[in-house]
Tab-separated table of C-alpha atoms in Angstrom:
chain	number	residue	atom	x	y	z
A	1	GLN	CA	11.045	23.456	34.615
A	2	VAL	CA	10.952	20.665	32.606
A	3	ILE	CA	8.082	17.392	33.965
A	4	MET	CA	9.429	13.794	33.439
A	5	THR	CA	6.183	11.930	31.933
A	6	VAL	CA	8.745	9.301	31.349
A	7	TYR	CA	9.400	6.850	34.491
A	8	SER	CA	11.058	4.007	32.712
A	9	ILE	CA	11.475	2.823	29.357
A	10	TYR	CA	11.884	-1.709	28.172
A	11	ILE	CA	13.289	-3.024	25.716
A	12	LEU	CA	12.879	-6.954	25.628
A	13	SER	CA	14.142	-8.772	22.482
A	14	LYS	CA	11.769	-11.595	20.646
A	15	SER	CA	12.744	-14.632	22.809
A	16	GLY	CA	11.989	-12.013	26.160
A	17	GLY	CA	15.369	-11.297	27.386
A	18	LEU	CA	14.988	-7.598	28.918
A	19	ILE	CA	18.736	-6.239	26.669
A	20	TYR	CA	18.098	-2.300	27.712
A	21	GLN	CA	16.241	-1.142	30.561
A	22	LEU	CA	16.507	3.190	31.399
A	23	ASP	CA	15.036	5.079	34.713
A	24	ASN	CA	13.861	9.099	34.161
A	25	ASN	CA	12.373	8.907	36.937
A	26	ALA	CA	13.404	12.888	37.590
A	27	PRO	CA	11.520	12.887	41.377
A	28	LEU	CA	14.440	11.581	43.354
A	29	ILE	CA	11.501	11.005	45.628
A	30	GLU	CA	13.302	11.052	49.301
A	31	HIS	CA	12.180	12.710	53.136
A	32	GLU	CA	15.203	12.929	55.373
A	33	LYS	CA	13.225	14.269	59.276
A	34	THR	CA	15.265	14.316	62.854
A	35	PHE	CA	13.747	11.682	65.334
A	36	SER	CA	13.310	11.636	69.092
A	37	TYR	CA	12.212	7.720	70.494
A	38	PRO	CA	10.244	6.371	70.301
A	39	LEU	CA	10.380	6.136	67.170
A	40	GLU	CA	6.819	6.796	65.248
A	41	LEU	CA	7.493	4.124	61.904
A	42	LYS	CA	6.976	0.880	61.969
A	43	LEU	CA	10.863	-0.606	60.356
A	44	GLU	CA	10.312	-4.484	58.962
A	45	LEU	CA	13.001	-5.752	56.890
A	46	ILE	CA	11.329	-6.959	53.725
A	47	ASN	CA	13.005	-8.606	50.779
A	48	ARG	CA	16.456	-7.590	52.642
A	49	ASN	CA	15.789	-3.684	52.820
A	50	ILE	CA	14.192	-1.998	56.042
A	51	THR	CA	10.607	-1.000	55.398
A	52	VAL	CA	7.998	1.697	56.401
A	53	VAL	CA	4.739	-0.830	57.431
A	54	PHE	CA	2.601	1.176	58.806
A	55	GLY	CA	2.856	4.665	60.697
A	56	GLN	CA	3.511	7.069	57.645
A	57	ARG	CA	3.670	10.464	57.673
A	58	ASP	CA	5.400	13.973	56.294
A	59	GLY	CA	6.024	11.493	53.581
A	60	ILE	CA	7.314	9.569	54.315
A	61	LYS	CA	4.821	6.455	53.136
A	62	VAL	CA	4.071	3.493	53.688
A	63	GLY	CA	6.252	1.164	51.473
A	64	HIS	CA	9.438	3.236	51.610
A	65	VAL	CA	12.971	2.465	52.981
A	66	LEU	CA	15.498	3.257	54.707
A	67	THR	CA	18.564	4.928	52.580
A	68	ASN	CA	20.563	6.404	55.715
A	69	LEU	CA	20.931	6.898	58.848
A	70	ASN	CA	22.441	9.954	60.755
A	71	GLY	CA	24.107	10.718	57.537
A	72	ILE	CA	25.637	7.048	56.402
A	73	SER	CA	24.563	5.150	54.073
A	74	VAL	CA	22.656	1.265	55.585
A	75	THR	CA	22.409	-1.407	52.818
A	76	GLY	CA	19.827	-3.586	54.160
A	77	ALA	CA	19.689	-4.207	57.929
A	78	GLN	CA	23.293	-2.868	57.821
A	79	MET	CA	25.079	0.693	58.427
A	80	GLU	CA	27.926	1.380	56.402
A	81	ASP	CA	29.834	1.540	59.526
A	82	GLY	CA	28.382	-2.540	60.344
A	83	ARG	CA	26.748	-1.046	62.560
A	84	ASN	CA	22.947	-2.912	62.982
A	85	VAL	CA	20.304	-1.099	61.805
A	86	PHE	CA	17.236	-2.775	64.327
A	87	GLU	CA	20.151	-3.155	67.504
A	88	VAL	CA	20.737	0.685	67.494
A	89	LEU	CA	17.004	2.616	66.753
A	90	LYS	CA	16.548	0.107	70.205
A	91	ASP	CA	19.313	2.345	72.283
A	92	THR	CA	17.742	5.692	73.736
A	93	ASN	CA	21.403	6.981	74.014
A	94	ASN	CA	21.514	7.518	69.750
A	95	TYR	CA	18.393	9.204	69.807
A	96	PRO	CA	17.796	12.336	68.421
A	97	ILE	CA	18.223	10.356	65.318
A	98	SER	CA	17.960	11.091	61.496
A	99	LEU	CA	17.338	9.213	58.974
A	100	LYS	CA	15.931	8.915	55.482
A	101	PHE	CA	14.090	7.221	53.105
A	102	SER	CA	13.149	7.239	50.332
A	103	ARG	CA	10.977	4.924	47.743
A	104	LEU	CA	11.538	1.363	46.236
A	105	LYS	CA	14.605	0.658	43.742
A	106	LEU	CA	14.902	-2.016	41.451
A	107	SER	CA	18.049	-3.405	41.697
A	108	THR	CA	19.048	-4.984	38.409
A	109	ASN	CA	18.536	-9.131	38.889
A	110	GLU	CA	15.152	-7.036	39.445
A	111	LYS	CA	13.957	-5.762	36.615
A	112	ILE	CA	15.123	-7.711	34.659
A	113	PHE	CA	13.460	-11.123	36.516
A	114	GLN	CA	10.715	-7.807	36.599
A	115	ALA	CA	11.051	-8.059	32.594
A	116	SER	CA	11.371	-11.598	31.483
A	117	MET	CA	7.710	-12.471	33.421
A	118	PHE	CA	6.621	-9.424	31.374
A	119	TYR	CA	6.641	-11.428	27.993
A	120	PRO	CA	4.623	-14.779	29.139
A	121	LEU	CA	2.284	-12.551	31.000
A	122	TYR	CA	1.504	-10.163	27.207
A	123	ALA	CA	1.571	-13.946	25.458
A	124	LEU	CA	-0.750	-15.294	27.979
A	125	ALA	CA	-3.036	-11.066	27.399
A	126	CYS	CA	-3.712	-12.542	23.720
A	127	GLN	CA	-4.720	-16.054	24.279
A	128	LEU	CA	-7.484	-15.115	27.390
A	129	SER	CA	-8.733	-12.983	25.102
A	130	PRO	CA	-12.391	-13.210	23.941
A	131	GLU	CA	-12.043	-12.356	20.449
A	132	PRO	CA	-9.344	-14.536	18.332
A	133	LYS	CA	-6.951	-12.990	16.800
A	134	SER	CA	-6.164	-10.279	19.029
A	135	SER	CA	-2.968	-8.846	20.029
A	136	GLY	CA	-1.785	-8.807	23.497
A	137	ILE	CA	-0.625	-6.073	25.852
A	138	GLN	CA	-1.124	-2.894	24.298
A	139	VAL	CA	-1.587	-0.551	27.511
A	140	VAL	CA	-1.531	-0.617	31.431
A	141	GLU	CA	-3.552	1.781	32.653
A	142	MET	CA	-3.019	2.841	37.167
A	143	ASP	CA	-3.775	5.454	39.049
A	144	ASN	CA	-0.391	6.605	38.875
A	145	PHE	CA	1.071	5.095	35.866
A	146	ARG	CA	0.477	4.199	31.679
A	147	LEU	CA	2.223	1.171	30.445
A	148	GLN	CA	2.327	1.018	27.231
A	149	CYS	CA	3.734	-1.900	24.078
A	150	LEU	CA	4.071	-1.883	21.285
A	151	GLN	CA	5.657	-5.925	19.900
A	152	THR	CA	7.246	-5.752	16.278
A	153	LEU	CA	6.509	-8.571	14.147
A	154	THR	CA	9.620	-9.967	14.278
A	155	GLY	CA	9.065	-9.816	18.255
A	156	VAL	CA	10.540	-7.399	19.723
A	157	LYS	CA	8.708	-5.399	22.455
A	158	PHE	CA	9.186	-2.094	23.345
A	159	ILE	CA	7.563	-1.159	26.432
A	160	VAL	CA	7.110	2.474	27.650
A	161	ILE	CA	6.289	3.827	31.783
A	162	CYS	CA	4.499	7.258	31.606
A	163	ASP	CA	2.335	9.470	33.690
A	164	PRO	CA	-0.998	8.461	32.122
A	165	LYS	CA	-1.880	11.764	30.929
A	166	GLN	CA	1.628	11.404	28.572
A	167	ASN	CA	-0.005	12.330	25.008
A	168	SER	CA	1.958	10.237	21.772
A	169	VAL	CA	2.927	7.985	23.123
A	170	ASP	CA	2.126	5.532	20.567
A	171	SER	CA	4.558	7.382	17.981
A	172	PHE	CA	7.273	7.710	20.798
A	173	LEU	CA	7.592	4.014	20.842
A	174	LYS	CA	7.629	4.313	16.261
A	175	LYS	CA	10.627	6.504	17.462
A	176	LEU	CA	12.068	4.262	20.061
A	177	TYR	CA	11.261	1.850	16.595
A	178	GLU	CA	13.666	3.871	14.394
A	179	ILE	CA	16.694	4.708	16.518
A	180	TYR	CA	16.954	0.689	17.810
A	181	ALA	CA	17.468	0.096	13.971
A	182	ASP	CA	19.174	3.011	13.097
A	183	PHE	CA	21.788	2.983	16.603
A	184	ALA	CA	22.015	-1.137	17.860
A	185	LEU	CA	21.180	-2.307	14.426
A	186	LYS	CA	23.158	-0.408	12.566
A	187	ASN	CA	26.050	-1.152	14.893
A	188	PRO	CA	27.897	-3.811	13.157
A	189	PHE	CA	28.903	-4.530	17.027
A	190	TYR	CA	25.936	-4.767	18.664
A	191	SER	CA	25.628	-8.103	18.555
A	192	LEU	CA	21.446	-9.476	18.299
A	193	GLU	CA	19.608	-10.486	21.367
A	194	MET	CA	22.501	-8.803	23.445
A	195	PRO	CA	22.359	-6.068	26.236
A	196	ILE	CA	22.151	-2.830	24.128
A	197	ARG	CA	25.431	-0.685	25.815
A	198	CYS	CA	25.339	1.516	22.292
A	199	ASP	CA	26.402	5.531	22.960
A	200	LEU	CA	24.756	6.965	20.120
A	201	PHE	CA	22.043	4.376	21.186
A	202	ASN	CA	21.427	6.319	25.105
A	203	GLU	CA	22.821	10.115	23.236
A	204	ASN	CA	19.766	9.623	20.524
A	205	LEU	CA	17.021	7.609	23.230
A	206	LYS	CA	17.516	11.031	25.456
A	207	VAL	CA	16.956	13.691	22.926
A	208	ALA	CA	13.330	11.644	21.931
A	209	ILE	CA	12.646	11.607	25.580
A	210	GLU	CA	12.636	15.667	26.060
A	211	GLN	CA	11.647	16.028	22.346
A	212	LEU	CA	8.603	13.974	23.203
A	213	GLU	CA	8.130	16.761	26.958
A	214	LYS	CA	8.939	19.092	25.064
A	215	SER	CA	6.020	19.230	23.084
A	216	THR	CA	4.403	18.455	26.803
A	217	LEU	CA	4.879	21.461	28.428
A	218	ASN	CA	4.090	23.086	25.088
A	219	SER	CA	0.350	21.224	25.007
A	220	VAL	CA	-0.386	22.108	28.425
B	1	MET	CA	25.236	7.017	-16.106
B	2	SER	CA	26.028	10.920	-17.234
B	3	ARG	CA	27.044	12.190	-14.978
B	4	GLN	CA	25.337	15.370	-13.369
B	5	ASN	CA	28.424	18.373	-12.858
B	6	LEU	CA	26.234	20.276	-10.659
B	7	ARG	CA	24.323	18.318	-8.683
B	8	ALA	CA	23.759	19.911	-4.772
B	9	ILE	CA	25.651	17.143	-2.301
B	10	ASP	CA	23.181	15.498	0.337
B	11	PRO	CA	25.316	15.257	3.045
B	12	LYS	CA	23.851	12.134	3.990
B	13	LYS	CA	23.466	10.750	0.261
B	14	VAL	CA	27.035	8.929	-0.861
B	15	SER	CA	27.386	8.010	-4.527
B	16	GLY	CA	26.476	5.001	-5.736
B	17	GLU	CA	28.952	4.171	-7.672
B	18	LEU	CA	31.398	4.216	-4.268
B	19	PHE	CA	28.697	1.902	-3.098
B	20	THR	CA	29.259	-0.397	-6.210
B	21	LEU	CA	32.806	-0.096	-5.657
B	22	THR	CA	32.682	-0.865	-2.293
B	23	TYR	CA	30.660	-4.236	-2.992
B	24	GLY	CA	33.831	-4.830	-5.706
B	25	SER	CA	36.626	-4.859	-2.472
B	26	LEU	CA	34.626	-6.777	-0.369
B	27	VAL	CA	34.523	-8.948	-3.218
B	28	ALA	CA	37.929	-9.823	-4.528
B	29	GLN	CA	39.344	-9.492	-0.800
B	30	LEU	CA	37.061	-12.109	0.462
B	31	LEU	CA	38.772	-13.897	-2.737
B	32	LYS	CA	42.397	-12.899	-1.506
B	33	ASP	CA	41.360	-14.676	1.429
B	34	TYR	CA	39.663	-17.292	0.714
B	35	GLU	CA	40.532	-18.746	-2.780
B	36	ASN	CA	38.205	-20.117	-2.990
B	37	VAL	CA	35.296	-19.758	-5.224
B	38	GLU	CA	32.134	-21.594	-3.318
B	39	GLU	CA	33.569	-20.616	-0.528
B	40	VAL	CA	33.277	-16.674	-1.225
B	41	ASN	CA	30.104	-17.449	-2.426
B	42	ARG	CA	29.068	-18.469	0.959
B	43	GLN	CA	30.223	-16.494	2.270
B	44	LEU	CA	27.754	-13.692	0.192
B	45	GLU	CA	25.094	-14.771	1.031
B	46	ARG	CA	26.272	-15.636	5.482
B	47	ILE	CA	27.072	-11.777	5.077
B	48	GLY	CA	24.001	-11.011	3.301
B	49	TYR	CA	22.666	-12.563	6.254
B	50	ASN	CA	23.213	-11.460	8.878
B	51	ILE	CA	22.029	-7.161	6.608
B	52	GLY	CA	18.529	-9.063	6.125
B	53	MET	CA	18.324	-9.589	9.537
B	54	ARG	CA	18.732	-6.406	10.643
B	55	LEU	CA	17.745	-4.746	7.814
B	56	ILE	CA	14.070	-6.101	7.390
B	57	GLU	CA	13.814	-4.366	11.083
B	58	ASP	CA	15.198	-0.540	9.578
B	59	PHE	CA	12.305	-1.298	6.744
B	60	LEU	CA	9.954	-2.706	9.526
B	61	ALA	CA	9.910	0.664	11.390
B	62	ARG	CA	9.901	3.055	8.688
B	63	ALA	CA	8.396	1.430	6.051
B	64	ASN	CA	5.165	-0.577	8.232
B	65	PRO	CA	4.185	-2.265	5.559
B	66	GLY	CA	2.318	-4.863	8.193
B	67	ARG	CA	2.421	-9.099	8.363
B	68	CYS	CA	2.492	-10.679	5.101
B	69	TYR	CA	0.015	-13.306	4.619
B	70	ASP	CA	0.872	-14.525	1.653
B	71	PHE	CA	2.998	-14.685	-0.888
B	72	ARG	CA	2.150	-11.905	-2.982
B	73	ASP	CA	2.445	-9.791	-0.797
B	74	THR	CA	5.560	-10.469	0.413
B	75	ALA	CA	6.657	-10.342	-3.093
B	76	ASP	CA	5.444	-6.876	-2.925
B	77	LYS	CA	7.187	-5.388	-0.002
B	78	ILE	CA	11.265	-7.673	-1.538
B	79	GLN	CA	9.755	-5.341	-4.644
B	80	GLN	CA	9.478	-2.188	-1.827
B	81	ALA	CA	12.454	-3.247	-0.018
B	82	PHE	CA	14.635	-2.781	-2.993
B	83	LYS	CA	13.656	0.685	-4.371
B	84	LEU	CA	14.102	2.339	-1.208
B	85	TYR	CA	17.682	0.476	-0.276
B	86	LEU	CA	19.196	-0.093	-3.637
B	87	GLY	CA	16.682	2.836	-5.613
B	88	VAL	CA	16.824	-0.376	-8.306
B	89	SER	CA	13.010	-1.269	-9.445
B	90	PRO	CA	12.474	-5.123	-9.928
B	91	SER	CA	10.296	-6.678	-11.374
B	92	ILE	CA	8.282	-10.049	-10.573
B	93	GLY	CA	7.294	-13.080	-11.658
B	94	SER	CA	6.618	-16.036	-13.390
B	95	TRP	CA	4.688	-17.228	-10.417
B	96	SER	CA	4.881	-21.343	-10.612
B	97	PRO	CA	0.927	-22.431	-10.391
B	98	GLY	CA	1.304	-22.962	-7.210
B	99	GLY	CA	2.198	-19.706	-6.244
B	100	ASP	CA	4.928	-20.394	-4.166
B	101	GLU	CA	7.713	-19.486	-6.028
B	102	PHE	CA	8.700	-16.748	-8.016
B	103	SER	CA	11.732	-14.334	-9.277
B	104	VAL	CA	12.884	-11.434	-9.200
B	105	VAL	CA	14.360	-9.806	-11.990
B	106	LEU	CA	16.721	-6.778	-12.043
B	107	ASP	CA	17.345	-4.412	-14.625
B	108	PRO	CA	20.159	-2.755	-14.082
B	109	ASN	CA	21.699	-5.097	-11.280
B	110	PRO	CA	23.084	-2.231	-9.389
B	111	LEU	CA	25.656	-4.051	-7.657
B	112	THR	CA	27.939	-5.015	-11.036
B	113	GLU	CA	27.312	-1.586	-12.527
B	114	PHE	CA	31.429	-1.858	-14.375
B	115	VAL	CA	31.610	-5.498	-13.840
B	116	GLU	CA	33.165	-7.807	-15.439
B	117	LEU	CA	33.658	-11.817	-14.841
B	118	PRO	CA	37.232	-13.642	-15.612
B	119	ASP	CA	37.084	-16.780	-17.195
B	120	HIS	CA	38.196	-18.040	-14.350
B	121	LEU	CA	35.910	-16.933	-12.344
B	122	GLN	CA	33.054	-18.329	-13.980
B	123	ASN	CA	31.511	-19.587	-10.973
B	124	LEU	CA	31.475	-16.524	-8.727
B	125	ARG	CA	28.192	-15.814	-8.360
B	126	TYR	CA	29.724	-11.861	-7.823
B	127	SER	CA	26.086	-10.305	-6.199
B	128	ASN	CA	25.257	-13.426	-4.187
B	129	VAL	CA	24.985	-11.057	-0.314
B	130	LEU	CA	20.695	-9.588	-2.520
B	131	PRO	CA	19.814	-13.622	-2.384
B	132	GLY	CA	21.417	-12.899	1.543
B	133	VAL	CA	19.231	-10.106	2.018
B	134	ILE	CA	16.073	-11.933	1.519
B	135	ARG	CA	16.674	-14.366	3.101
B	136	GLY	CA	17.426	-13.302	6.834
B	137	ALA	CA	14.821	-10.278	6.107
B	138	ALA	CA	11.978	-13.207	5.155
B	139	GLU	CA	13.381	-15.350	8.646
B	140	MET	CA	12.951	-12.667	10.618
B	141	VAL	CA	8.963	-11.957	10.604
B	142	GLN	CA	9.031	-16.553	9.597
B	143	ILE	CA	9.093	-17.006	6.855
B	144	GLU	CA	11.492	-19.455	5.702
B	145	VAL	CA	12.452	-19.019	2.169
B	146	LEU	CA	15.179	-20.121	0.227
B	147	ALA	CA	16.568	-17.667	-2.345
B	148	SER	CA	19.150	-18.102	-5.125
B	149	PHE	CA	20.655	-16.421	-8.148
B	150	ILE	CA	18.596	-18.818	-11.367
B	151	ALA	CA	20.650	-16.036	-14.040
B	152	ASP	CA	22.797	-13.959	-14.475
B	153	SER	CA	24.270	-11.119	-17.224
B	154	LEU	CA	27.727	-10.481	-15.754
B	155	LYS	CA	28.003	-14.344	-16.938
B	156	GLY	CA	26.291	-13.964	-20.291
B	157	ASP	CA	22.730	-14.440	-19.657
B	158	ASN	CA	19.974	-11.351	-21.036
B	159	ILE	CA	17.949	-10.352	-17.565
B	160	THR	CA	19.850	-11.419	-13.806
B	161	GLU	CA	16.654	-12.936	-11.944
B	162	ILE	CA	17.147	-14.134	-8.377
B	163	ARG	CA	14.840	-16.874	-7.172
B	164	VAL	CA	13.053	-16.980	-4.353
B	165	LYS	CA	10.987	-20.265	-2.869
B	166	PHE	CA	8.550	-20.603	0.194
B	167	VAL	CA	9.771	-23.068	2.142
B	168	LYS	CA	7.070	-22.799	5.054
B	169	ARG	CA	5.491	-20.455	7.672
B	170	LEU	CA	8.011	-20.900	11.240
B	171	GLU	CA	5.114	-21.022	13.233
B	172	ASP	CA	7.213	-21.474	16.743
B	173	ALA	CA	8.126	-18.570	16.354
B	174	VAL	CA	5.824	-16.297	15.084
B	175	PRO	CA	5.192	-13.435	18.222
B	176	ALA	CA	2.489	-13.856	20.625
B	177	GLY	CA	-0.305	-12.276	19.274
B	178	GLU	CA	-0.169	-12.089	15.621
B	179	ASP	CA	-2.237	-15.272	14.584
């Protein structure tokens, strides 16, 4: 059993654009349940996703979004067969009804947007510091995850989001830098500042993640 | 260079001679393509510049040298890099009084081991990638320099010398949090 403790990796170019992103979370938080009328979950359309706002139960939490209705996939408020979800949910004849919820996944554009927010936040952090010559954001710790950032002398930022208990992320970030220097930069067909789309880079990155997780497993 | 017949072959290393041969083929091909010595000089420098921009990250990732706050620091690191990548130990010297210029003396020049410049190519700066590498690498760490050959043993000088001159720090390119 492998513990997936590295959740995501982001690489920002020196101008702040997202040039690489990898999601490694295996726990695909998904819950499918059959419901009878009336629905105890309170659902609302938030940011174009039908989201649970209240009434969480059985693993379905507030913030989870609807992905499937009776096995038919849902995009926004519409089912794949064209029906509006809220209309279907209002009709008592449709019950018992099977609903699948999962944790919200960011779209690629949303990730790019978020990543480009990081760049000014990093700069702000340097300026907010009461000490002169302070570095930018290096670690951000939350209950459920930790974000660690390595900025190189050339301005490239490597960001890892991982389990708060994960150790040796510093050396992993350095390894990530080496992999970038090897498989992205030494590839003559890769242009600087552009998104990294190199198979060798992906493969070596996966190996590095596996090694990190294996070492975590051994030390547990 | 003496041949060591029973030298253990490291599968990841290429012979230095192959490298020299490859570089020579590159220069020869450029001369055929451009037919103009000055243009070839420019292209070689440009090639070096592109190499330098990428190689610097490898140098930073592996040697972890830390930022230079002084041009002497920069000179030291350039010397380190020549050792690391080309296996040669150039000497640094001829500092200008203001400390903003120095010379890198290559002895030997790894690129020119078997090379002789013909008469009609006396204006060719055969190893012009090297100053380009220095310029490209420095620019990525926000230092603008001018680098060029001022002496070349291929042209009959005693030594091969690259002059490196500090122009300015690229302040607006410095990443946040670095001074």
